[in-house]
Coordinates of C-alpha atoms in Angstrom, one line a residue:
Chain E
M1 CA 17.7 -34.2 -2.5
T2 CA 18.0 -37.3 -4.5
P3 CA 19.6 -36.9 -8.0
L4 CA 16.1 -37.0 -9.5
E5 CA 14.9 -34.2 -7.1
R6 CA 18.1 -32.3 -7.9
D7 CA 17.4 -32.4 -11.7
E8 CA 13.8 -31.4 -11.2
W9 CA 14.9 -28.5 -9.0
L10 CA 17.5 -27.4 -11.6
E11 CA 14.9 -27.5 -14.3
A12 CA 12.5 -25.3 -12.2
W13 CA 15.4 -22.9 -11.5
A14 CA 16.3 -22.6 -15.2
A15 CA 12.6 -22.1 -16.2
S16 CA 12.1 -19.5 -13.5
Y17 CA 15.3 -17.4 -14.1
R18 CA 16.2 -18.3 -17.7
P19 CA 19.9 -18.1 -16.9
G20 CA 21.2 -19.3 -20.2
P21 CA 22.4 -22.7 -21.4
I22 CA 23.1 -25.1 -18.6
M23 CA 24.1 -28.1 -20.7
P24 CA 27.7 -28.2 -19.4
L25 CA 26.3 -28.5 -15.8
R26 CA 23.9 -31.2 -16.8
R27 CA 26.6 -33.2 -18.6
L28 CA 28.8 -33.1 -15.5
L29 CA 25.9 -34.1 -13.2
A30 CA 25.1 -37.1 -15.3
R31 CA 28.6 -38.4 -14.7
L32 CA 28.6 -38.0 -10.9
P33 CA 27.8 -40.8 -8.5
E34 CA 24.6 -41.1 -6.4
G35 CA 24.6 -39.3 -3.2
R36 CA 22.8 -36.7 -1.1
W37 CA 22.5 -33.3 -2.8
E38 CA 21.8 -29.8 -1.7
A39 CA 21.0 -26.8 -3.8
A40 CA 21.6 -23.2 -2.8
L41 CA 19.3 -20.2 -3.4
T42 CA 20.7 -16.8 -3.5
G43 CA 19.2 -13.5 -2.3
A44 CA 20.1 -11.9 -5.6
P45 CA 18.8 -14.4 -8.2
G46 CA 20.3 -14.5 -11.6
S47 CA 22.4 -16.8 -13.7
R48 CA 24.3 -18.5 -10.9
V49 CA 23.5 -21.7 -9.1
K50 CA 25.3 -23.9 -6.6
L51 CA 24.9 -27.6 -5.9
R52 CA 26.7 -29.7 -3.3
L53 CA 27.2 -33.5 -3.1
D54 CA 27.4 -35.2 0.3
G55 CA 28.4 -31.9 1.9
R56 CA 31.8 -32.0 0.2
L57 CA 31.8 -31.6 -3.6
L58 CA 30.8 -28.1 -4.6
L59 CA 29.6 -27.2 -8.1
D60 CA 29.3 -23.5 -8.8
W61 CA 27.8 -22.7 -12.2
D62 CA 27.6 -19.2 -13.7
A63 CA 25.5 -19.5 -16.8
S64 CA 26.2 -15.9 -17.9
V65 CA 29.9 -16.7 -18.5
Q66 CA 29.4 -20.4 -18.9
R67 CA 31.8 -21.1 -16.1
L68 CA 31.6 -24.2 -14.0
T69 CA 33.8 -24.4 -10.8
V70 CA 34.2 -27.7 -9.1
A71 CA 35.8 -27.7 -5.6
G72 CA 36.1 -29.8 -2.5
S73 CA 35.1 -28.3 0.7
E74 CA 37.9 -26.8 2.8
A75 CA 35.8 -25.0 5.3
K76 CA 36.8 -25.0 8.9
D77 CA 34.1 -25.1 11.6
R78 CA 34.4 -23.1 14.8
P79 CA 32.0 -22.4 17.7
F80 CA 29.5 -19.7 17.1
D81 CA 29.9 -16.5 19.1
P82 CA 27.7 -13.6 18.1
A83 CA 30.0 -11.0 19.8
A84 CA 32.6 -11.8 17.2
F85 CA 30.5 -10.4 14.4
G86 CA 30.6 -6.7 15.2
E87 CA 27.5 -4.8 14.1
L88 CA 25.8 -8.1 13.2
E89 CA 25.9 -9.2 16.8
G90 CA 22.3 -8.1 17.6
P91 CA 20.6 -9.7 14.6
L92 CA 22.6 -12.9 14.9
R93 CA 21.8 -13.2 18.6
D94 CA 18.1 -12.8 17.7
F95 CA 18.5 -15.5 15.0
A96 CA 20.3 -17.8 17.4
S97 CA 17.6 -17.4 20.0
L98 CA 14.9 -18.5 17.5
H99 CA 17.0 -21.2 15.8
P100 CA 20.1 -22.2 17.7
I101 CA 23.3 -22.2 15.6
R102 CA 25.6 -25.3 15.7
C103 CA 28.7 -23.6 14.3
A104 CA 30.2 -20.9 12.2
R105 CA 32.1 -22.1 9.1
E106 CA 34.8 -20.3 7.2
D107 CA 36.8 -20.7 4.0
E108 CA 38.4 -18.6 1.3
G109 CA 35.2 -17.5 -0.4
G110 CA 33.2 -16.5 2.7
W111 CA 31.7 -17.7 5.9
S112 CA 28.5 -19.5 6.9
L113 CA 26.2 -20.2 9.8
V114 CA 25.0 -23.7 10.3
P115 CA 21.8 -24.1 12.4
R116 CA 21.5 -26.9 14.8
Q117 CA 18.4 -28.1 13.1
A118 CA 17.6 -27.3 9.4
I119 CA 14.9 -24.6 9.2
P120 CA 11.9 -25.0 6.9
W121 CA 12.1 -22.4 4.1
P122 CA 8.9 -20.5 4.9
L123 CA 10.0 -20.2 8.5
W124 CA 13.4 -19.2 7.3
L125 CA 12.1 -16.3 5.3
R126 CA 10.5 -14.6 8.2
L127 CA 13.8 -14.1 9.9
D128 CA 15.6 -10.7 9.8
V129 CA 18.8 -12.4 8.5
A130 CA 16.8 -13.6 5.5
A131 CA 15.8 -10.1 4.4
A132 CA 17.8 -10.3 1.2
F133 CA 15.7 -13.2 0.0
T134 CA 12.3 -11.6 0.7
A135 CA 12.1 -9.3 -2.3
D136 CA 11.7 -12.4 -4.5
S137 CA 10.2 -14.6 -1.8
T138 CA 7.1 -15.6 -3.8
R139 CA 9.1 -17.0 -6.7
L140 CA 11.8 -18.5 -4.5
S141 CA 9.1 -20.2 -2.5
F142 CA 8.2 -22.3 -5.6
L143 CA 11.8 -23.4 -5.8
A144 CA 12.2 -24.0 -2.1
L145 CA 8.7 -25.3 -1.3
N146 CA 8.9 -26.9 2.2
R147 CA 12.6 -27.7 1.9
R148 CA 14.9 -26.9 4.8
V149 CA 17.7 -24.4 5.1
T150 CA 20.8 -26.2 6.3
E151 CA 23.3 -23.3 6.0
L152 CA 23.3 -19.6 5.5
R153 CA 26.4 -18.5 3.5
F154 CA 27.8 -15.0 3.2
E155 CA 30.1 -14.3 0.2
G156 CA 30.8 -10.6 0.4
E157 CA 27.4 -8.9 0.0
R158 CA 25.8 -12.0 -1.6
L159 CA 23.8 -14.4 0.6
W160 CA 23.1 -18.0 -0.2
A161 CA 20.8 -20.4 1.6
W162 CA 21.6 -24.1 1.2
L163 CA 18.6 -26.3 1.0
D164 CA 18.4 -30.0 1.7
Chain Y
M1 CA 4.0 -8.8 36.8
R2 CA 2.6 -11.7 34.9
L3 CA 0.3 -10.3 32.4
D4 CA -3.2 -11.8 32.1
E5 CA -4.1 -12.2 28.5
D6 CA -7.8 -12.1 29.2
K7 CA -7.4 -8.5 30.2
W8 CA -5.9 -7.6 26.9
V9 CA -7.7 -9.6 24.3
F10 CA -10.9 -7.7 25.1
A11 CA -11.1 -4.8 27.5
G12 CA -10.4 -5.6 31.1
G13 CA -11.0 -2.1 32.4
V14 CA -8.7 0.3 34.2
T15 CA -7.3 -2.4 36.5
P16 CA -4.0 -2.4 38.5
E17 CA -2.5 -4.3 35.5
W18 CA -3.7 -1.7 33.1
N19 CA -2.1 1.0 35.3
W20 CA 1.1 -1.0 35.7
V21 CA 1.5 -1.1 31.9
A22 CA 0.8 2.7 31.6
D23 CA 3.2 3.3 34.5
R24 CA 6.0 1.6 32.5
R25 CA 5.5 4.0 29.7
R26 CA 5.3 6.9 32.1
R27 CA 8.6 6.0 33.7
E28 CA 10.3 5.6 30.4
A29 CA 9.1 9.1 29.3
L30 CA 10.4 10.5 32.6
A31 CA 13.8 8.8 32.1
K32 CA 14.1 10.3 28.6
L33 CA 13.2 13.8 29.9
E34 CA 15.8 13.4 32.6
A35 CA 18.4 12.6 29.9
V36 CA 17.6 15.7 27.8
D37 CA 20.8 17.6 27.2
L38 CA 20.5 21.3 26.6
S39 CA 24.2 21.9 26.2
K40 CA 23.8 22.4 22.4
A41 CA 20.7 24.5 22.7
P42 CA 20.9 28.2 21.5
P43 CA 20.8 30.9 24.1
G44 CA 17.5 31.3 25.9
K45 CA 15.7 30.6 29.2
W46 CA 15.1 27.0 28.4
R47 CA 16.1 25.4 31.6
A48 CA 13.2 26.9 33.5
G49 CA 10.6 24.7 31.8
L50 CA 12.6 21.5 31.9
D51 CA 13.6 22.0 35.6
Y52 CA 10.0 22.7 36.5
L53 CA 8.9 19.5 34.8
L54 CA 11.6 17.4 36.4
K55 CA 11.2 18.9 39.9
T56 CA 7.4 18.8 40.1
P57 CA 6.2 15.2 40.6
G58 CA 2.6 14.4 41.2
P59 CA -0.6 13.1 39.5
E60 CA -0.7 16.1 37.1
R61 CA 2.8 15.4 35.8
D62 CA 2.1 11.7 35.6
R63 CA -0.8 12.5 33.3
L64 CA 1.3 14.8 31.3
L65 CA 3.9 12.2 30.7
L66 CA 1.3 9.9 29.1
D67 CA 0.0 12.6 26.8
P68 CA 0.3 11.9 23.0
A69 CA 2.0 15.3 22.7
M70 CA 4.8 14.1 25.1
D71 CA 5.1 10.9 23.1
Y72 CA 5.6 12.9 19.9
W73 CA 8.0 15.4 21.5
L74 CA 10.2 12.6 22.8
Y75 CA 10.1 11.0 19.3
L76 CA 11.2 14.2 17.7
W77 CA 13.9 14.6 20.4
D78 CA 15.3 11.1 19.7
K79 CA 15.1 11.5 16.0
H80 CA 16.5 15.0 15.5
F81 CA 18.2 16.3 18.6
A82 CA 19.6 13.5 20.8
S83 CA 22.5 12.6 18.5
A84 CA 22.3 14.7 15.3
P85 CA 23.0 18.4 14.8
A86 CA 19.9 20.6 14.5
S87 CA 19.4 24.2 13.3
E88 CA 18.9 27.0 15.8
S89 CA 15.3 27.5 14.6
D90 CA 14.6 23.8 15.1
W91 CA 16.0 23.9 18.6
R92 CA 13.9 27.0 19.4
L93 CA 10.8 25.3 18.3
Q94 CA 11.5 22.0 20.1
L95 CA 12.3 23.8 23.4
S96 CA 9.4 26.1 23.1
L97 CA 7.1 23.1 22.7
L98 CA 8.7 21.8 25.9
Q99 CA 7.9 25.0 27.7
G100 CA 4.3 24.3 26.7
F101 CA 4.2 21.2 28.8
A102 CA 5.7 23.1 31.8
A103 CA 3.1 25.8 31.4
A104 CA 0.3 23.2 31.3
L105 CA 1.6 21.7 34.5
A106 CA 1.9 25.1 36.2
K107 CA -1.6 26.1 35.2
Q108 CA -3.0 22.9 36.6
R109 CA -1.2 23.4 39.8
G110 CA -1.9 27.1 40.1
D111 CA 1.8 28.0 39.8
P112 CA 3.1 31.0 37.9
L113 CA 3.4 30.6 34.1
D114 CA 6.8 32.3 34.1
F115 CA 8.3 30.6 31.0
E116 CA 9.9 32.1 27.9
A117 CA 9.0 30.7 24.5
W118 CA 8.8 31.3 20.8
P119 CA 5.6 30.7 18.7
D120 CA 5.1 27.6 16.7
P121 CA 5.1 27.8 12.8
A122 CA 1.4 28.8 12.9
G123 CA 2.1 31.6 15.4
R124 CA 0.5 29.9 18.4
F125 CA 1.5 28.5 21.7
Y126 CA -0.1 25.5 23.2
L127 CA 0.0 24.3 26.8
Y128 CA 0.4 20.7 25.7
G129 CA -1.3 18.2 28.0
S130 CA -4.2 20.7 28.7
P131 CA -7.0 22.3 26.6
W132 CA -5.3 25.7 26.7
W133 CA -3.7 27.6 23.9
A134 CA -3.0 31.2 22.7
E135 CA -2.2 33.3 19.7
A136 CA 1.4 34.2 20.3
P137 CA 3.4 37.3 19.5
K138 CA 6.9 37.2 17.9
G139 CA 9.3 35.5 20.2
P140 CA 10.6 35.4 22.7
F141 CA 7.6 36.1 24.9
N142 CA 6.6 35.3 28.4
V143 CA 3.8 32.7 28.6
S144 CA 2.2 34.5 31.6
R145 CA 1.3 37.4 29.4
L146 CA -0.7 35.4 26.9
E147 CA -4.5 35.4 26.6
L148 CA -5.4 31.8 26.9
R149 CA -8.3 30.2 25.0
R150 CA -9.8 26.7 25.5
L151 CA -9.9 23.9 22.9
P152 CA -13.2 21.9 22.6
E153 CA -13.3 18.7 24.6
L154 CA -15.3 15.6 23.9
R155 CA -15.0 14.7 27.6
P156 CA -12.9 16.3 30.3
G157 CA -9.3 15.6 29.3
L158 CA -10.2 14.5 25.8
I159 CA -9.6 17.4 23.4
V160 CA -10.6 17.7 19.8
D161 CA -8.1 19.6 17.7
E162 CA -6.4 19.6 14.3
Q163 CA -4.2 22.7 14.6
A164 CA -1.7 22.2 17.4
W165 CA 1.6 21.8 15.7
L166 CA 3.0 19.1 18.0
L167 CA -0.2 17.1 17.8
V168 CA -0.8 17.1 14.0
H169 CA 2.8 17.3 12.6
G170 CA 2.9 13.5 12.7
V171 CA -0.5 13.0 11.2
T172 CA 0.6 12.1 7.7
M173 CA -1.6 9.3 6.4
H174 CA -4.7 11.4 5.7
G175 CA -5.6 15.0 5.2
L176 CA -6.8 17.0 8.2
G177 CA -10.5 17.8 8.4
K178 CA -10.3 21.6 8.4
L179 CA -13.8 21.7 10.0
N180 CA -15.7 24.9 10.4
H181 CA -17.4 25.7 13.7
R182 CA -20.7 24.0 12.7
Q183 CA -19.0 20.9 11.3
L184 CA -16.8 20.6 14.4
K185 CA -19.9 20.9 16.6
R186 CA -21.6 18.0 14.7
F187 CA -18.4 15.9 14.7
I188 CA -18.2 16.2 18.5
E189 CA -22.0 15.5 18.9
V190 CA -21.9 12.3 17.0
L191 CA -18.7 11.1 18.6
S192 CA -20.1 11.9 22.0
R193 CA -23.2 9.8 21.4
S194 CA -21.0 7.0 20.0
I195 CA -19.0 6.9 23.3
E196 CA -22.3 6.8 25.3
E197 CA -23.5 3.8 23.1
L198 CA -20.1 2.2 23.6
R199 CA -20.5 2.4 27.3
D200 CA -24.0 0.8 27.1
V201 CA -22.5 -2.2 25.3
D202 CA -19.1 -2.5 27.0
P203 CA -18.3 -0.1 29.9
L204 CA -14.9 -1.7 30.3
I205 CA -13.7 -0.6 26.9
E206 CA -15.2 2.8 27.4
A207 CA -13.2 3.2 30.6
E208 CA -10.0 2.1 29.0
L209 CA -10.5 4.4 26.0
L210 CA -11.3 7.5 28.1
D211 CA -8.3 6.7 30.4
M212 CA -5.8 6.5 27.5
T213 CA -7.1 8.7 24.8
R214 CA -6.4 12.4 25.2
L215 CA -6.8 13.7 21.6
I216 CA -9.2 13.3 18.7
V217 CA -8.0 14.7 15.4
P218 CA -10.7 15.2 12.7
L219 CA -9.7 14.0 9.3
A220 CA -11.0 14.9 5.9
T221 CA -13.3 12.2 4.4
P222 CA -12.1 11.3 0.9
E223 CA -14.5 11.0 -2.0
K224 CA -15.9 7.5 -2.5
Q225 CA -15.1 6.4 1.1
S226 CA -17.4 6.4 4.0
S227 CA -14.7 7.3 6.5
V228 CA -10.9 7.1 7.2
S229 CA -9.0 6.8 10.4
S230 CA -5.4 6.3 11.6
S231 CA -3.3 6.2 14.7
Y232 CA 0.5 6.4 15.2
V233 CA 3.1 4.6 17.3
S234 CA 4.7 7.9 18.1
L235 CA 1.4 9.5 19.2
R236 CA 0.0 7.1 21.7
G237 CA -3.3 8.4 23.1
A238 CA -4.4 10.1 19.8
I239 CA -7.1 8.9 17.5
C240 CA -7.5 10.4 14.1
L241 CA -10.8 9.9 12.2
S242 CA -13.1 11.5 9.8
H243 CA -16.8 12.4 10.4
A244 CA -19.6 10.1 9.8
E245 CA -23.3 10.5 10.8
S246 CA -23.6 6.9 12.0
T247 CA -22.8 6.5 15.7
L248 CA -22.2 2.8 15.1
L249 CA -19.6 3.5 12.4
Q250 CA -17.9 6.0 14.6
A251 CA -17.9 3.5 17.5
E252 CA -16.4 0.9 15.3
T253 CA -13.6 3.3 14.2
L254 CA -12.9 4.4 17.7
I255 CA -12.6 0.7 18.9
H256 CA -10.4 -0.2 15.9
E257 CA -7.9 2.7 16.5
F258 CA -8.1 2.4 20.2
C259 CA -7.1 -1.2 20.0
H260 CA -4.0 -0.3 18.0
Q261 CA -3.1 2.3 20.6
K262 CA -3.6 -0.1 23.4
M263 CA -1.5 -2.7 21.7
N264 CA 1.3 -0.2 21.0
Q265 CA 1.4 0.6 24.7
L266 CA 1.4 -3.1 25.7
L267 CA 4.1 -4.0 23.1
A268 CA 6.5 -1.7 24.9
V269 CA 6.2 -4.0 27.9
D270 CA 6.1 -7.3 26.1
P271 CA 6.8 -7.6 22.4
L272 CA 4.5 -10.6 22.0
L273 CA 6.6 -11.8 19.0
L274 CA 10.2 -12.8 19.6
P275 CA 12.7 -10.4 18.0
G276 CA 14.3 -11.3 14.7
Q277 CA 11.1 -12.1 12.7
G278 CA 10.7 -8.9 10.7
G279 CA 12.2 -10.2 7.5
Q280 CA 9.2 -11.3 5.5
V281 CA 5.9 -9.6 4.7
F282 CA 2.7 -11.7 4.6
Y283 CA -0.7 -11.7 2.9
S284 CA -3.1 -9.5 4.8
P285 CA -6.8 -10.3 4.6
W286 CA -7.6 -6.6 5.0
R287 CA -5.4 -5.1 2.3
P288 CA -4.1 -5.6 -1.2
D289 CA -0.5 -5.1 0.0
A290 CA 1.4 -7.2 2.4
R291 CA 2.0 -6.8 6.1
R292 CA 4.6 -8.0 8.7
L293 CA 3.6 -10.5 11.4
R294 CA 3.2 -7.7 13.9
G295 CA 0.7 -6.0 11.5
L296 CA -1.3 -9.2 11.3
L297 CA -1.4 -9.5 15.1
L298 CA -2.6 -6.0 15.6
G299 CA -5.2 -6.4 12.9
A300 CA -6.5 -9.6 14.3
H301 CA -6.8 -8.0 17.8
A302 CA -8.5 -4.8 16.5
F303 CA -11.0 -6.5 14.2
L304 CA -11.9 -9.2 16.8
N305 CA -12.8 -6.4 19.2
V306 CA -14.8 -4.6 16.4
A307 CA -16.7 -7.8 15.6
R308 CA -17.5 -8.4 19.2
H309 CA -18.8 -4.9 19.7
L310 CA -20.9 -5.0 16.5
L311 CA -22.4 -8.4 17.4
A312 CA -23.3 -7.1 20.9
A313 CA -24.8 -3.9 19.4
I314 CA -27.1 -5.6 16.9
S315 CA -28.2 -8.1 19.5
R316 CA -29.3 -5.3 21.8
R317 CA -30.7 -2.8 19.4
S318 CA -33.3 -2.9 16.6
F319 CA -31.8 -1.3 13.5
R320 CA -33.5 -0.7 10.2
K321 CA -33.3 -4.0 8.3
R322 CA -30.7 -2.7 5.8
E323 CA -28.4 -1.5 8.6
N324 CA -28.8 -4.8 10.4
I325 CA -27.8 -6.8 7.3
D326 CA -24.8 -4.6 6.6
T327 CA -23.7 -4.9 10.2
M328 CA -24.1 -8.7 10.2
L329 CA -22.1 -8.9 7.0
N330 CA -19.4 -6.7 8.6
V331 CA -19.2 -9.1 11.6
A332 CA -19.0 -12.2 9.5
L333 CA -16.4 -10.7 7.2
R334 CA -14.3 -9.7 10.2
L335 CA -14.4 -13.1 11.7
Y336 CA -13.1 -14.8 8.6
Q337 CA -10.4 -12.2 8.1
V338 CA -9.3 -12.6 11.7
E339 CA -9.2 -16.4 11.2
D340 CA -7.0 -16.0 8.2
A341 CA -4.6 -13.6 10.0
L342 CA -4.4 -15.9 13.0
R343 CA -3.7 -18.9 10.7
S344 CA -0.6 -17.1 9.3
L345 CA 0.5 -16.1 12.8
F346 CA 0.4 -19.7 14.0
F347 CA 2.1 -20.9 10.7
Y348 CA 5.1 -18.6 10.9
A349 CA 5.5 -16.8 14.2
R350 CA 7.4 -17.6 17.4
F351 CA 5.9 -15.8 20.3
T352 CA 7.0 -14.7 23.8
E353 CA 5.4 -16.7 26.6
F354 CA 2.8 -14.0 27.0
G355 CA 2.5 -13.6 23.3
L356 CA 1.5 -17.2 22.9
R357 CA -1.1 -17.0 25.6
F358 CA -2.4 -13.9 24.1
T359 CA -2.7 -15.2 20.5
L360 CA -4.3 -18.5 21.7
A361 CA -6.8 -16.4 23.6
L362 CA -7.6 -14.5 20.4
Q363 CA -8.2 -17.8 18.7
R364 CA -10.4 -19.0 21.5
E365 CA -12.5 -15.8 21.5
L366 CA -12.8 -16.1 17.7
G367 CA -14.4 -19.5 18.2
V368 CA -16.9 -18.0 20.7
L369 CA -17.8 -15.3 18.3
H370 CA -18.5 -17.8 15.5
H371 CA -21.2 -19.2 17.8
G372 CA -22.6 -15.7 18.1
T373 CA -23.3 -15.7 14.4
L374 CA -25.3 -18.9 14.3
W375 CA -28.5 -17.0 14.0
F376 CA -27.3 -14.9 11.0
P377 CA -28.9 -15.8 7.6
K378 CA -27.0 -18.6 5.9
A379 CA -26.7 -16.6 2.6
L380 CA -25.0 -13.8 4.4
I381 CA -22.4 -16.1 6.0
K382 CA -21.8 -17.6 2.6
E383 CA -21.3 -14.2 1.1
A384 CA -18.8 -13.2 3.7
R385 CA -16.9 -16.4 3.3
A386 CA -16.9 -16.1 -0.5
A387 CA -15.6 -12.5 -0.2
T388 CA -12.7 -13.4 2.0
Q389 CA -11.9 -16.4 -0.3
R390 CA -11.9 -14.1 -3.4
H391 CA -9.5 -11.7 -1.7
R392 CA -7.2 -14.6 -0.7
A393 CA -7.2 -16.0 -4.2
K394 CA -6.3 -12.6 -5.6
F395 CA -3.5 -11.6 -3.1
A396 CA -2.2 -14.7 -1.3
L397 CA 0.2 -17.4 -2.5
H398 CA -2.2 -20.3 -2.7
D399 CA -2.9 -21.7 0.8
T400 CA 0.2 -20.2 2.4
G401 CA 0.3 -17.0 4.3
F402 CA 2.7 -15.4 1.8
H403 CA 1.7 -12.5 -0.4
K404 CA 1.5 -13.1 -4.1
S405 CA 3.5 -10.6 -6.1
A406 CA 2.4 -9.6 -9.5
A407 CA 5.8 -10.3 -11.0
F408 CA 5.5 -13.9 -9.9
V409 CA 2.0 -14.3 -11.4
D410 CA 3.5 -13.3 -14.8
R411 CA 6.2 -15.9 -14.4
V412 CA 3.8 -18.6 -13.5
K413 CA 1.7 -18.0 -16.6
K414 CA 4.9 -18.6 -18.7
A415 CA 6.1 -21.7 -16.8
P416 CA 3.0 -23.7 -16.0
F417 CA 4.7 -26.5 -14.1
L418 CA 5.7 -24.1 -11.4
S419 CA 2.1 -23.7 -10.4
P420 CA 0.7 -26.9 -8.7
G421 CA -2.5 -27.8 -10.4
G422 CA -1.8 -25.9 -13.7
V423 CA -1.5 -22.4 -15.0
E424 CA -2.6 -19.5 -12.8
A425 CA -5.7 -17.8 -14.1

């Protein structure tokens, strides 16, 4: 997303979920340089949103406690092997056969799967691994439109889908 | 074997390919029976029935393995006995039901019915896979001592029943018909004529239907509805439907449910949709609630077949004007609904190689059928198109294949810019 698209997206997210004041986040965004932005949608919508600049600078805003976390990316990429994921092996193999996975990514907060090619949101939702998002899929569709999922992130039981 | 989609989109008849698909199911059923472990069963002469079934190959057993009762017995076995503890009474019932299959096989072959069993919860014993049954005494009893009675049949090998425990335990979507003798006789008469009329229009689908269908279960007709019907994945070869006086309506219902059954058998050989796509539910042109991609595919197949049959029927017969108009409207509606379902499938689904050929063939046949409606009154076509558009506007997310949830509609009313083109009505 361009910064303008990012701001429009944020406005749509705030209008949809009414998370609480987001001024601190907006003030920080106004000071940041131009770049390529991504936004993350979660499978359990609420007062939290994530934005990422140029794949490196991560903003994690929780409006319910007015906490903004800013961090650089320290994730390590490794080859994707479904057999390493225990009971998730079957569903991840099915996912990989439909949309090949470039790598798995790990850091302190969780782990991610990065598809070789970004997956359009409506095609993303049909996947078994996207089941957590489908309860709110109609509303999320208006945030995601035809954007593409670049990364699926697992943080404990919470799922995030990064959109370009 | 490379499946030929043209034999599955519409009926191809009882061909070597049809038999090959049925044979896959038969072999799977036999393998499951061979894996049945009686080590946890309560004391009783259970082995006799299972051993007789396993050691008596032949066409009679092949037919038994494809009976809907066998399908359901194996489903119950997998669900309740294969890996979970079960009560003694449950074991006794399950194994007595198995003795029923052995007894049916023995009766067909002229072998002694020397099996021990307990009655089912209704106090009966059925020779599943045959039209024979008996009132049973308290167990255990020897089957050879029972006085056998015969269930009514629509055709040889196609029984009509709503009481056999194993056959109706899984019928949960609608109430059973509870028909008296006179009502049952009328139900069978109309269905029998429907099947004859089906043969006149399409002998291939009649042949397939009679080859696969072994059981008709009469359902109760709810108030304010003309008829109801259902079929079940765990009861392949059984069609459940309520009575209607119209042979055309009954034929339509038989075709619809038979198509689901046929697809359930085919899907066991080729899933048509690649695995991993069950996450989302989609707008269904036939229902207010949403359906998965598989549901859209089965619906498109069934209603395309229904539309084709109805079109052929009205082209051949002269109905009363009202009935003709109703049938034409039905055909046109079905075509637009199938079109919508196929649109969503092509938007979102990834298919197996055969699945893609099959779905493209559905689309092609839909195109052919549209030509078949060129002689329909224009106002009628317009009404059908408008009805499907109204349904879509009510239940679909704009022009996507997604279902529109009520909660979202509320949100859209409060945040107009989320709705392209303005506020939702």
